[in-house]
PDB file of C-alpha atoms (C1' of nucleotides) in Angstrom:
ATOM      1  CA  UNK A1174       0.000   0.000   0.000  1.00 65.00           C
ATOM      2  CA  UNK A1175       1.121   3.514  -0.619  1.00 85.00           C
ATOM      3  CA  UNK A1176       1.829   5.455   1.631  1.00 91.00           C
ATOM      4  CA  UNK A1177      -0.194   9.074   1.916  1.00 94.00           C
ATOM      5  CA  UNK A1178       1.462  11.834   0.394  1.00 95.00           C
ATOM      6  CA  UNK A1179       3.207  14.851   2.622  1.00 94.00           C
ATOM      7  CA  UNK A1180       2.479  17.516   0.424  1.00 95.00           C
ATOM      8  CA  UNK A1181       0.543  18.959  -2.365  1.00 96.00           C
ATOM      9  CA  UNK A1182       4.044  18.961  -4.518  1.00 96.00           C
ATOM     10  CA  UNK A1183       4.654  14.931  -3.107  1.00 96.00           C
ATOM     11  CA  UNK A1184       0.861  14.236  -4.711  1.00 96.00           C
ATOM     12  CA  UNK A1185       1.144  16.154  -8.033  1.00 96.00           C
ATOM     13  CA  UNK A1186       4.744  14.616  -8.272  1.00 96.00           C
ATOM     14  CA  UNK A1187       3.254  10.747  -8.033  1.00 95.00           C
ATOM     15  CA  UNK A1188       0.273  11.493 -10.164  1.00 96.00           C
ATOM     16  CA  UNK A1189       2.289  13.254 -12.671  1.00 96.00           C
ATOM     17  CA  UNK A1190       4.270  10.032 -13.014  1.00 96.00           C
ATOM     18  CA  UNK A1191       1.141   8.256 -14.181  1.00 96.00           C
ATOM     19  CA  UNK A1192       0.598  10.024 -17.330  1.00 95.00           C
ATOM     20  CA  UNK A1193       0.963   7.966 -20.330  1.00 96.00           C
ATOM     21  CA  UNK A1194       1.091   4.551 -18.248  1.00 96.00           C
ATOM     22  CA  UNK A1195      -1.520   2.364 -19.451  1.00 96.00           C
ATOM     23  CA  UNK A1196      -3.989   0.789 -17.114  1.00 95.00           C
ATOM     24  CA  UNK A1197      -1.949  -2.101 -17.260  1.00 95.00           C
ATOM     25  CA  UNK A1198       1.118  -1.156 -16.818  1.00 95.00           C
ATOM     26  CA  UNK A1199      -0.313   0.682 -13.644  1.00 95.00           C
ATOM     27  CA  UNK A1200      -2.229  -2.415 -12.807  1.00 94.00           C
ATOM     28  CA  UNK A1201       1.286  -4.369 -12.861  1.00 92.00           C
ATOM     29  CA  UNK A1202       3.189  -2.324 -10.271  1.00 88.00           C
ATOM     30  CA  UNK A1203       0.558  -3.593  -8.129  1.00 85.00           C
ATOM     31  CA  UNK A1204       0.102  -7.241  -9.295  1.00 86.00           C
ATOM     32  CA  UNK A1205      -3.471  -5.961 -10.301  1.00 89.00           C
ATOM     33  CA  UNK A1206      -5.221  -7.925 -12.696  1.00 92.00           C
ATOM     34  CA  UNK A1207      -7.300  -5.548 -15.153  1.00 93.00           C
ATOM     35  CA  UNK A1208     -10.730  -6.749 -15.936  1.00 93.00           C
ATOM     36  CA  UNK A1209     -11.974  -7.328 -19.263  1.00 92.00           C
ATOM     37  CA  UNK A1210     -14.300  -4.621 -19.087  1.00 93.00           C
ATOM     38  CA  UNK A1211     -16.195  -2.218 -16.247  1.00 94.00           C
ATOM     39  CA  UNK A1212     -19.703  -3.925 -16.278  1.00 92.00           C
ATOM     40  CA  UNK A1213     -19.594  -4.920 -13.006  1.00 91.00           C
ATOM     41  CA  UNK A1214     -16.314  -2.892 -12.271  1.00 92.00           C
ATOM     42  CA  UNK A1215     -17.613   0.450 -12.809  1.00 94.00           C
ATOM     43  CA  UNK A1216     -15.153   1.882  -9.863  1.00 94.00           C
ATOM     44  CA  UNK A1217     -12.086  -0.067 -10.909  1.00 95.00           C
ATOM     45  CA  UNK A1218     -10.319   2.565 -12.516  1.00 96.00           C
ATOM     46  CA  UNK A1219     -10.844   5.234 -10.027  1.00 96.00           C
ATOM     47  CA  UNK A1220      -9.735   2.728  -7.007  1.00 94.00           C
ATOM     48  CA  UNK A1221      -6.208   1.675  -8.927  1.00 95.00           C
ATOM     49  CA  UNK A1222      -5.223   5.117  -9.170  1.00 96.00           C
ATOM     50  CA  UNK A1223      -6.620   6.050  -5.270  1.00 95.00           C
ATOM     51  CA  UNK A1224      -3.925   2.664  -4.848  1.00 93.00           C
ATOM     52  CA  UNK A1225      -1.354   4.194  -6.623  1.00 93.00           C
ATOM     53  CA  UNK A1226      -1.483   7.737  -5.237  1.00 95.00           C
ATOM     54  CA  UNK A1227      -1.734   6.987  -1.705  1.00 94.00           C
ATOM     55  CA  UNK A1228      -5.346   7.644  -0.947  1.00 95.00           C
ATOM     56  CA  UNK A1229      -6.476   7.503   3.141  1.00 93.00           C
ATOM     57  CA  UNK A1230      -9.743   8.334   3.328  1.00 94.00           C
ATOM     58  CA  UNK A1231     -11.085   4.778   2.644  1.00 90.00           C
ATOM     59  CA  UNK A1232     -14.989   4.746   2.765  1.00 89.00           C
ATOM     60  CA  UNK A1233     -15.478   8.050   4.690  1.00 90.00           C
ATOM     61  CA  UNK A1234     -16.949  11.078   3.539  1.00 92.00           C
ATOM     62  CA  UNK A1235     -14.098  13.286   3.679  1.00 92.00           C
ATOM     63  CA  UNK A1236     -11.964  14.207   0.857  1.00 95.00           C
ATOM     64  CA  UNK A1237      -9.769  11.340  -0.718  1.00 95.00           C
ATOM     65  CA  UNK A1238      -6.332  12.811   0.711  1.00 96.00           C
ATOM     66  CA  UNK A1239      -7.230  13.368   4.194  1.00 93.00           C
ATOM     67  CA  UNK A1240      -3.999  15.812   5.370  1.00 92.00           C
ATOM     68  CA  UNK A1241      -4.024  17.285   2.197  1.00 95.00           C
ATOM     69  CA  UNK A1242      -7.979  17.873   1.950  1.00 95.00           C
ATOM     70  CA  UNK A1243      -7.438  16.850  -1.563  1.00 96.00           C
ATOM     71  CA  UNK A1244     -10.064  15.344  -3.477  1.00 95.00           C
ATOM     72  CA  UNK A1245      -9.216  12.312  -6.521  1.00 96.00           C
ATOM     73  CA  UNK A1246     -10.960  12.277  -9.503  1.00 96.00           C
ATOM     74  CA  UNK A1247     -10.439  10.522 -12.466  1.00 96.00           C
ATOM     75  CA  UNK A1248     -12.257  12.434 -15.712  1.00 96.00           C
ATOM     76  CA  UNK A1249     -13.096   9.632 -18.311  1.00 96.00           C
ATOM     77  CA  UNK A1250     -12.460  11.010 -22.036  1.00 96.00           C
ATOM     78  CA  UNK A1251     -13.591   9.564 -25.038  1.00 94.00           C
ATOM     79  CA  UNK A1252     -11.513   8.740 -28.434  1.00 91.00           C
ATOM     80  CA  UNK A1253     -11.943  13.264 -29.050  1.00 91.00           C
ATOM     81  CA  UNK A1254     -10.602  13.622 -25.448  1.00 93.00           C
ATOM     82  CA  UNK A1255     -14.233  14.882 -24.420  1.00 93.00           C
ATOM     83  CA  UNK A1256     -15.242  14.304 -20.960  1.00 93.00           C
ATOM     84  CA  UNK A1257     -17.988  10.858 -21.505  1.00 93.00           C
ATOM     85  CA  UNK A1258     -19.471  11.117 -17.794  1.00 96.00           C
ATOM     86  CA  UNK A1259     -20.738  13.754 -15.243  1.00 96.00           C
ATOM     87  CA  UNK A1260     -18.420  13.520 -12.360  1.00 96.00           C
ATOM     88  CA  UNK A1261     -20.329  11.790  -8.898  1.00 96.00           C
ATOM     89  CA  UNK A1262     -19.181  14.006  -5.773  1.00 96.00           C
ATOM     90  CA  UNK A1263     -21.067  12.631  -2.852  1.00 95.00           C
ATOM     91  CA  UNK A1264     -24.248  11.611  -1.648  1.00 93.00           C
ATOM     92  CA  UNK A1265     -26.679  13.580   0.219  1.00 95.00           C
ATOM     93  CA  UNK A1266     -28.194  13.869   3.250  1.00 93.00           C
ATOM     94  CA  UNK A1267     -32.214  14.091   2.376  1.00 94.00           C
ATOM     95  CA  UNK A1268     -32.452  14.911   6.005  1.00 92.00           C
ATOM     96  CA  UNK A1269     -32.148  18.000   8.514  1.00 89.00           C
ATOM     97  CA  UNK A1270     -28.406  18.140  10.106  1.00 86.00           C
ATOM     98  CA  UNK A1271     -25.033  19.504  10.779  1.00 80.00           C
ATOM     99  CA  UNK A1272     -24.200  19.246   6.229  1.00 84.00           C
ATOM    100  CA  UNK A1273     -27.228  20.359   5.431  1.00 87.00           C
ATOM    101  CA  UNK A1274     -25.897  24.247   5.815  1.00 92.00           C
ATOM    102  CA  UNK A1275     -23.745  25.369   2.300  1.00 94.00           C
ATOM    103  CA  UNK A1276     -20.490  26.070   4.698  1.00 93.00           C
ATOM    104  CA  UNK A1277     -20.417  23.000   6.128  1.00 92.00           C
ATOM    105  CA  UNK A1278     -22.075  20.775   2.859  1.00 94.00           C
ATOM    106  CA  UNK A1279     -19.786  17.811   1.747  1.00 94.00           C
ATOM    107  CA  UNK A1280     -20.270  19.791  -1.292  1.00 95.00           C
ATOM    108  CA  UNK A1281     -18.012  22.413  -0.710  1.00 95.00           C
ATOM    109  CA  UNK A1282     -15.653  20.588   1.527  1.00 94.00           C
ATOM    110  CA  UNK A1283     -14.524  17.681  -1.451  1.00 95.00           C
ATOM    111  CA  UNK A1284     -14.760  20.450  -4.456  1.00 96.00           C
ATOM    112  CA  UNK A1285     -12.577  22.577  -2.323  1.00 95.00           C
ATOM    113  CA  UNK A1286      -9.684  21.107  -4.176  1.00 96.00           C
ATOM    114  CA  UNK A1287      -9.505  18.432  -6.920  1.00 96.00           C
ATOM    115  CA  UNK A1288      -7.007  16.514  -8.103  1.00 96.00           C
ATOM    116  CA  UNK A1289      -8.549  15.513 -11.991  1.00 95.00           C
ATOM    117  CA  UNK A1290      -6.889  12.645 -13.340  1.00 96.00           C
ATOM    118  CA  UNK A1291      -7.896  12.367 -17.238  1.00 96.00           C
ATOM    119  CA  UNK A1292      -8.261   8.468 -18.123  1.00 96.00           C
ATOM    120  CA  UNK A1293      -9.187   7.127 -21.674  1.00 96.00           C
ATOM    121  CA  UNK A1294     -12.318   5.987 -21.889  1.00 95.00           C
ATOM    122  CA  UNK A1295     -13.049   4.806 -25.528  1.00 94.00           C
ATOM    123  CA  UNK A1296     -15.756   1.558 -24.981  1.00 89.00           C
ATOM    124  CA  UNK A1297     -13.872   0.255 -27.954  1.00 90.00           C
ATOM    125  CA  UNK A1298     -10.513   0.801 -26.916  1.00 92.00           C
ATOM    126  CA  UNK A1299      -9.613  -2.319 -24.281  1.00 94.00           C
ATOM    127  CA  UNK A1300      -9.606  -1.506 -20.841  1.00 95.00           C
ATOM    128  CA  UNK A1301      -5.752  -2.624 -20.228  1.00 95.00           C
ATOM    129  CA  UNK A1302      -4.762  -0.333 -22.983  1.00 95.00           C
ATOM    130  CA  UNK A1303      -6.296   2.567 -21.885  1.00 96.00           C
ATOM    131  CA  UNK A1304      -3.615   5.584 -21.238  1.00 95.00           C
ATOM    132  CA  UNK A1305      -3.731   8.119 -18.278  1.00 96.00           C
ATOM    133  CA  UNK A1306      -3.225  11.658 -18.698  1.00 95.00           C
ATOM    134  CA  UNK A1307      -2.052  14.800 -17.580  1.00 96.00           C
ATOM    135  CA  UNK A1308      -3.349  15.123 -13.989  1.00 96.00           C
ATOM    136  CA  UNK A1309      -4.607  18.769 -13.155  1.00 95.00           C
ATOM    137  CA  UNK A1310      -5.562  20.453  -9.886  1.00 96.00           C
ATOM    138  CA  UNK A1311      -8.898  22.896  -9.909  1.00 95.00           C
ATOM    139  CA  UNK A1312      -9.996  25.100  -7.184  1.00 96.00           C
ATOM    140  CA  UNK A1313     -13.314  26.204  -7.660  1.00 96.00           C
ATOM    141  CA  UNK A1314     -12.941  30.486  -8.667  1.00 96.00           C
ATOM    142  CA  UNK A1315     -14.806  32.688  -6.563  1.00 96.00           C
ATOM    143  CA  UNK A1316     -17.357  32.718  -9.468  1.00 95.00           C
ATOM    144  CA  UNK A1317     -17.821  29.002 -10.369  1.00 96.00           C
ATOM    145  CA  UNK A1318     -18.210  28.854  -6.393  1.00 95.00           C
ATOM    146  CA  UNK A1319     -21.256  31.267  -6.605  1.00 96.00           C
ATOM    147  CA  UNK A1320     -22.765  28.780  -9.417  1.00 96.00           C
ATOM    148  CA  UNK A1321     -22.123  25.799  -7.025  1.00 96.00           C
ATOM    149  CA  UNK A1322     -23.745  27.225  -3.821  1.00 96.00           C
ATOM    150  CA  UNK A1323     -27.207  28.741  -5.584  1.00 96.00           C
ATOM    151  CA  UNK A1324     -26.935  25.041  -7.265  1.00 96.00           C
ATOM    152  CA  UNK A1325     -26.639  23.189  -4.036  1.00 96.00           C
ATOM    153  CA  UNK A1326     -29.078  25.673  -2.452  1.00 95.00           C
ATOM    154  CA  UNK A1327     -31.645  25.309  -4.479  1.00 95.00           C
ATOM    155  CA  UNK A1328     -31.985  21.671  -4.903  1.00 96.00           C
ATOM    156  CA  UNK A1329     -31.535  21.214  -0.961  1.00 95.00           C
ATOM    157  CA  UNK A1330     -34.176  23.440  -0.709  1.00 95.00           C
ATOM    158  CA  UNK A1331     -36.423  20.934  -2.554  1.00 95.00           C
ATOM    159  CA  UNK A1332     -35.456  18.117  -0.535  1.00 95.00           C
ATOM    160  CA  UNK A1333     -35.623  19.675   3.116  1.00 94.00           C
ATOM    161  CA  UNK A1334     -39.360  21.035   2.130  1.00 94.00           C
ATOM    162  CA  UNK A1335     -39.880  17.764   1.190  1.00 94.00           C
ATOM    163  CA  UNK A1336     -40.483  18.736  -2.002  1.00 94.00           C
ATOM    164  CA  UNK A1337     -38.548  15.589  -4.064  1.00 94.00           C
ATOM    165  CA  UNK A1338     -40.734  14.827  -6.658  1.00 93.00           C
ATOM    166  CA  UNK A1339     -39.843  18.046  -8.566  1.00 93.00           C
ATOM    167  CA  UNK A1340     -35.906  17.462  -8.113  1.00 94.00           C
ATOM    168  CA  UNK A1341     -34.453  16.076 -11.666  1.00 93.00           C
ATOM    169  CA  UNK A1342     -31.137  15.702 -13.287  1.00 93.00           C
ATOM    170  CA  UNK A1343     -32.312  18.646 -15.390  1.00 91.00           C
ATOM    171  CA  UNK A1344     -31.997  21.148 -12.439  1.00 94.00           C
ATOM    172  CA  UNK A1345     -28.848  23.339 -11.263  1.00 94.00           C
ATOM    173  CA  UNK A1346     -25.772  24.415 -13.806  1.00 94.00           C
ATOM    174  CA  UNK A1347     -23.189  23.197 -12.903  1.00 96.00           C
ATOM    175  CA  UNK A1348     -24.380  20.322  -9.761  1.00 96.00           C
ATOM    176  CA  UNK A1349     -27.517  18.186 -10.426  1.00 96.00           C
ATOM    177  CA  UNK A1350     -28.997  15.309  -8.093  1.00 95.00           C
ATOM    178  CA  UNK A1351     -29.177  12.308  -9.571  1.00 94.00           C
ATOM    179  CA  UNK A1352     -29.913   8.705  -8.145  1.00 94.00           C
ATOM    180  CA  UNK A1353     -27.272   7.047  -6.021  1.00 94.00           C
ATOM    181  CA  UNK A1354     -28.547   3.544  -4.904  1.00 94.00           C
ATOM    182  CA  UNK A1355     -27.559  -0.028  -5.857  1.00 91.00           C
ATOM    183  CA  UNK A1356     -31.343  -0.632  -7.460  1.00 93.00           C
ATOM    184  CA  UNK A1357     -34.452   1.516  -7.497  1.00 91.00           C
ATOM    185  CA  UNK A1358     -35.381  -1.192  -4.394  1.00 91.00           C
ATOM    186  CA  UNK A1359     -32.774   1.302  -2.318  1.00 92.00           C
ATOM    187  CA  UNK A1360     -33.915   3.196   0.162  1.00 93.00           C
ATOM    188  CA  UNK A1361     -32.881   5.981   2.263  1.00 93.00           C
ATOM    189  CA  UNK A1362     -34.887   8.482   4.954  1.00 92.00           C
ATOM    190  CA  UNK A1363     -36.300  11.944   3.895  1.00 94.00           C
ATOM    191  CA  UNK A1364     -38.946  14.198   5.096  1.00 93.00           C
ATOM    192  CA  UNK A1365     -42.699  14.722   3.548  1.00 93.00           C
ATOM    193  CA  UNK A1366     -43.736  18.456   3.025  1.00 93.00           C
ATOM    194  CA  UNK A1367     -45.401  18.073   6.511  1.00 93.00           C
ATOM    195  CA  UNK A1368     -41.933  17.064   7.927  1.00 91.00           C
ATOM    196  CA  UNK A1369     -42.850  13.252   8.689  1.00 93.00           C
ATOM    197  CA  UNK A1370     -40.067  10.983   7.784  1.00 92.00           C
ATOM    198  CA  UNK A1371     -40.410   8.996   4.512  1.00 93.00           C
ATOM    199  CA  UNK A1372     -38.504   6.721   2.522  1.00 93.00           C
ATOM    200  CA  UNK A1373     -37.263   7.417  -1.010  1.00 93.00           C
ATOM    201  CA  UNK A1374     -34.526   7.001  -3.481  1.00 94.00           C
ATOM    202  CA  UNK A1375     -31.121   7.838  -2.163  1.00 94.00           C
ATOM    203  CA  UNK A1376     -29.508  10.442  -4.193  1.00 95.00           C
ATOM    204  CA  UNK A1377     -26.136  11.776  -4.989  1.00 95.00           C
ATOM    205  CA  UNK A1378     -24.160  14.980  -6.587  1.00 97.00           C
ATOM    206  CA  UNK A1379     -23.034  14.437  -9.156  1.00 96.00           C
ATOM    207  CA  UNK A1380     -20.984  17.289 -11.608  1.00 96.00           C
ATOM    208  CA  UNK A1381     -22.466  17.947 -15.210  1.00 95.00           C
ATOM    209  CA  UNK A1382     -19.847  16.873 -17.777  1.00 94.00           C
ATOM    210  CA  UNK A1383     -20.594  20.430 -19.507  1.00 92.00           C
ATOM    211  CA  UNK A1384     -19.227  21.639 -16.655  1.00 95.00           C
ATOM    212  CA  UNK A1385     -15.948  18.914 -16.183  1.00 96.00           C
ATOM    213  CA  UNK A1386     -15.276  19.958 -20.029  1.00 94.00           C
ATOM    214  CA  UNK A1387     -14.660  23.672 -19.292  1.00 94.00           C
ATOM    215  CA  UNK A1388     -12.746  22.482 -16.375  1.00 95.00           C
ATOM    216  CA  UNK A1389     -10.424  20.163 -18.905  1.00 95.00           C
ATOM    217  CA  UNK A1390     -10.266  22.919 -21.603  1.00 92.00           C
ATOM    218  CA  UNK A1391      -8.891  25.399 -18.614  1.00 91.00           C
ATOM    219  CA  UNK A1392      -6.394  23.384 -17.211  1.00 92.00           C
ATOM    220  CA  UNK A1393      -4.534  23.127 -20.663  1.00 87.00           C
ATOM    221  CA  UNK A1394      -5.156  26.832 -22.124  1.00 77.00           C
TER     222      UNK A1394
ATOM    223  C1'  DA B1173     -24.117  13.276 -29.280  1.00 76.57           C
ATOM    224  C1'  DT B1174     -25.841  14.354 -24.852  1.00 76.57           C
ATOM    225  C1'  DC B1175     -28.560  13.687 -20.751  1.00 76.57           C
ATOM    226  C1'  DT B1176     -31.150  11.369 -17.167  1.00 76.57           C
ATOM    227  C1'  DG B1177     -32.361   7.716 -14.414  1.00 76.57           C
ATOM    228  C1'  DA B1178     -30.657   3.097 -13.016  1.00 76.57           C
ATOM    229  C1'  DT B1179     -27.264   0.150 -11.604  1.00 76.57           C
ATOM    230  C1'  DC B1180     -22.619  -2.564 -10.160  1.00 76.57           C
ATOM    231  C1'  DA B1181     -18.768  -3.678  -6.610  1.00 76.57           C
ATOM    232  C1'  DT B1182     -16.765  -3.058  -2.117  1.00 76.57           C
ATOM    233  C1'  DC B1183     -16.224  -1.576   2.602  1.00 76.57           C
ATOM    234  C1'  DT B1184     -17.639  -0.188   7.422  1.00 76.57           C
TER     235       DT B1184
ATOM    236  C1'  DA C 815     -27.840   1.509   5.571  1.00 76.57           C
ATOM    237  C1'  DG C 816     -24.943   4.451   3.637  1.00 76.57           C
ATOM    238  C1'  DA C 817     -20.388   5.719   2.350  1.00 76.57           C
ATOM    239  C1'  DT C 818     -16.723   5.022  -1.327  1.00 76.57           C
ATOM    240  C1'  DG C 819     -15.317   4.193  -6.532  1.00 76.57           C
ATOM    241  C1'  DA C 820     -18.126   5.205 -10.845  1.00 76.57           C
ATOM    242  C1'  DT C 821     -20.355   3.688 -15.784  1.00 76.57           C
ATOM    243  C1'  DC C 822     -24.334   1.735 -18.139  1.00 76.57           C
ATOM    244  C1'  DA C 823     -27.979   2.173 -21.301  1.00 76.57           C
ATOM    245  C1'  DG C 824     -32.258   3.918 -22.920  1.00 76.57           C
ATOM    246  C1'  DA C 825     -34.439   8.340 -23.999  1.00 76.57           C
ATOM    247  C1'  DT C 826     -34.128  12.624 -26.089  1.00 76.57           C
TER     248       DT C 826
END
DNA sequence: ATCTGATCATCT
DNA sequence: AGATGATCAGAT
């Protein structure tokens, strides 16, 4: 297992060493063995490269490099190098509590600073093959933080009014809530709009890949 | 081609 | 159950 990088420099040094490995060759340092595709693997690629860079924060909800409050993503690209996914940040709370304030959201703690790791992502292009690319780190600018907060605002304003049947993917610019759940049997508490605890559909953040494109084209202007 | 809703694996 | 890692696949 790696060991968690020191500093920012120590984590942009390791990931920076990635680009143009293949999956496999990454897979190999680690006696890895790549799966033939992500069917039932859909996380695969993102966990190698937590592996690789020295990733602590295991299953909790804090951001991937826990000294570093750095968050891992990798940013799948298709054969064009366009971004082929929206970018899952973290589930949400569809209940009243300490992260259900902006300031102290998951939200804005894991988007605080991201480390994007660009990863090939062409279906026809096997998985071992499949190149990693210039990693990039984003802070959010004052004004793409504006965009984010009346984004998470607004939807969690649906939910804690218990107002969930008019939450879509098509809402918010730059955030949307999606589904999060292992099958639409999944269920997670909420609140009615008279307050009483329901179940429903767990949800999650997730980033629009409109928005993870900009972030791409930015990083290499 | 893009977007939304649904789903897969693993771990605590 | 609910967090992590996401992509799949049908609709638009």
């Amino acid at each position: 297992m790696t060991s968690p990088p020191r500093t920012e420099s120590e984590l942009l040094a390791r990931a920076g060493a990635l680009s143009g490995l293949t999956l496999s060759q990454i897979a190999e340092t680690y006696r890895v063995t790549v799966p033939d595709n992500l069917l039932t693997r859909k996380g695969w690629v993102g966990e190698l490269i937590e592996r690789c860079l020295g990733a602590d924060a295991g299953t909790r909800p804090e951001p991937d490099f826990r000294q570093l409050g750095i968050e891992l993503k990798t940013l799948p690209l298709d054969r064009d190098g366009r971004v082929r996914e929206s970018t899952f940040v973290c589930t949400a709370s569809l209940i009243n509590g300490p992260g259900t304030r902006w300031e102290n959201s998951l939200v804005r703690r894991k988007l605080d600073t991201v480390l994007w790791i660009p990863v090939e992502a062409d279906r026809e292009r096997p998985l071992a093959g499949r190149r990693v690319g210039n990693p990039f780190l984003w802070r959010p600018s004052p004004a793409q933080w504006r965009i984010l907060e009346q984004d998470w605002n607004s939807i969690m304003d649906l939910v804690l009014t218990g107002r969930l049947g008019e939450i879509s993917a098509n809402r918010g610019r730059y955030l949307q809530m999606r589904p999060k759940a292992a099958s639409g049997r999944s269920l997670c508490e909420a609140i009615d709009a008279d307050g009483n605890r329901i179940r429903t559909l767990p949800r999650g953040f997730y980033l629009r890949a409109r928005f993870t494109s900009e972030l791409l084209k930015q990083a290499y202007l």
